[in-house]
Each structure stands twice: as C-alpha cells, then as structure tokens.
PDB file of C-alpha atoms in Angstrom:
ATOM      1  CA  MET Y   1     -38.500  16.277  -0.834  1.00 52.00           C
ATOM      2  CA  ASN Y   2     -36.585  13.827  -2.938  1.00 62.00           C
ATOM      3  CA  ALA Y   3     -32.949  13.102  -2.104  1.00 61.00           C
ATOM      4  CA  GLN Y   4     -30.647  13.127  -5.101  1.00 67.00           C
ATOM      5  CA  PHE Y   5     -27.402  11.153  -5.030  1.00 62.00           C
ATOM      6  CA  SER Y   6     -24.655  10.777  -7.560  1.00 65.00           C
ATOM      7  CA  ASP Y   7     -23.704   7.344  -8.869  1.00 64.00           C
ATOM      8  CA  GLY Y   8     -20.601   7.268  -6.651  1.00 62.00           C
ATOM      9  CA  ALA Y   9     -22.628   7.998  -3.531  1.00 58.00           C
ATOM     10  CA  LEU Y  10     -25.100   5.280  -4.412  1.00 56.00           C
ATOM     11  CA  LYS Y  11     -22.300   2.761  -4.960  1.00 56.00           C
ATOM     12  CA  SER Y  12     -20.690   3.604  -1.624  1.00 58.00           C
ATOM     13  CA  LEU Y  13     -24.045   3.292   0.098  1.00 57.00           C
ATOM     14  CA  SER Y  14     -24.642  -0.096  -1.506  1.00 57.00           C
ATOM     15  CA  VAL Y  15     -21.187  -1.249  -0.378  1.00 51.00           C
ATOM     16  CA  LEU Y  16     -22.045  -0.233   3.174  1.00 56.00           C
ATOM     17  CA  LYS Y  17     -25.328  -2.129   3.008  1.00 59.00           C
ATOM     18  CA  ASN Y  18     -23.765  -5.203   1.369  1.00 59.00           C
ATOM     19  CA  PRO Y  19     -20.382  -5.886   3.021  1.00 55.00           C
ATOM     20  CA  GLN Y  20     -19.820  -9.040   0.955  1.00 61.00           C
ATOM     21  CA  THR Y  21     -18.626  -6.974  -2.018  1.00 63.00           C
ATOM     22  CA  SER Y  22     -15.766  -5.380  -0.072  1.00 65.00           C
ATOM     23  CA  PRO Y  23     -12.825  -7.515   1.051  1.00 69.00           C
ATOM     24  CA  PRO Y  24     -12.842  -8.559   4.699  1.00 81.00           C
ATOM     25  CA  ARG Y  25     -10.905  -6.460   7.177  1.00 82.00           C
ATOM     26  CA  SER Y  26      -8.337  -9.207   7.861  1.00 86.00           C
ATOM     27  CA  LYS Y  27      -7.512  -9.426   4.159  1.00 91.00           C
ATOM     28  CA  ARG Y  28      -6.944  -5.657   4.017  1.00 92.00           C
ATOM     29  CA  ILE Y  29      -4.541  -5.902   6.943  1.00 93.00           C
ATOM     30  CA  PHE Y  30      -2.509  -8.591   5.170  1.00 95.00           C
ATOM     31  CA  ILE Y  31      -2.427  -6.542   1.968  1.00 95.00           C
ATOM     32  CA  LEU Y  32      -1.202  -3.453   3.833  1.00 96.00           C
ATOM     33  CA  LEU Y  33       1.345  -5.527   5.742  1.00 97.00           C
ATOM     34  CA  GLY Y  34       2.646  -6.988   2.479  1.00 97.00           C
ATOM     35  CA  ILE Y  35       2.982  -3.531   0.954  1.00 98.00           C
ATOM     36  CA  LEU Y  36       4.900  -2.258   3.989  1.00 98.00           C
ATOM     37  CA  ILE Y  37       7.250  -5.264   4.022  1.00 98.00           C
ATOM     38  CA  GLY Y  38       7.848  -4.844   0.290  1.00 98.00           C
ATOM     39  CA  LEU Y  39       8.708  -1.172   0.719  1.00 98.00           C
ATOM     40  CA  LEU Y  40      11.073  -2.059   3.566  1.00 98.00           C
ATOM     41  CA  ALA Y  41      12.822  -4.693   1.437  1.00 98.00           C
ATOM     42  CA  ILE Y  42      13.198  -2.330  -1.529  1.00 98.00           C
ATOM     43  CA  SER Y  43      14.543   0.510   0.598  1.00 98.00           C
ATOM     44  CA  THR Y  44      16.990  -1.869   2.316  1.00 98.00           C
ATOM     45  CA  ALA Y  45      18.283  -3.118  -1.039  1.00 98.00           C
ATOM     46  CA  VAL Y  46      18.714   0.430  -2.364  1.00 98.00           C
ATOM     47  CA  LEU Y  47      20.545   1.483   0.796  1.00 97.00           C
ATOM     48  CA  ALA Y  48      22.835  -1.564   0.569  1.00 97.00           C
ATOM     49  CA  VAL Y  49      23.720  -0.712  -3.037  1.00 96.00           C
ATOM     50  CA  ILE Y  50      24.407   2.927  -2.165  1.00 95.00           C
ATOM     51  CA  LEU Y  51      26.633   1.963   0.764  1.00 94.00           C
ATOM     52  CA  ALA Y  52      28.499  -0.605  -1.358  1.00 93.00           C
ATOM     53  CA  MET Y  53      29.173   2.001  -4.044  1.00 92.00           C
ATOM     54  CA  LYS Y  54      30.322   4.471  -1.407  1.00 92.00           C
ATOM     55  CA  SER Y  55      32.731   1.966   0.162  1.00 89.00           C
ATOM     56  CA  LYS Y  56      34.247   1.160  -3.257  1.00 86.00           C
ATOM     57  CA  THR Y  57      35.056   4.805  -3.920  1.00 83.00           C
ATOM     58  CA  THR Y  58      36.641   5.428  -0.504  1.00 77.00           C
ATOM     59  CA  LYS Y  59      39.024   2.394  -0.587  1.00 63.00           C
ATOM     60  CA  LYS Y  60      41.251   3.916  -3.319  1.00 58.00           C
ATOM     61  CA  THR Y  61      43.828   5.186  -0.817  1.00 53.00           C
TER      62      THR Y  61
END
C-alpha cells in the first residue's frame, strides 16, 4: 500500500517536521496582539467621530 498525499499535505507535513520555516510562537502572539490593538484603535477613532458628529447635530437648540 502506497500512501498518496497532495502537495498541500506534503508541505504541511514538512512544516511540522521542520519548525524553523514557521515563525516562532512568541512572534505569532505579538502579531496577533498588534492586530487586536490596531482594531481597537480604529474602532475607537470611528466611535469618537460618530459621537462628535452626533453632538454637533443636537446642539442646534
């Protein structure tokens, strides 16, 4: 019996055997943390703009 693998399966197996090709776990954590902080900053800025526009329209009394 011969096992047949697709190219993708062989690449993932080689990555598991050779961990030097994948980034270290600590680097992944910093990348994910940076993405989350960036999303938080963008959402905060958008919310600040929306609230500023809302306060401008309600002060016309």
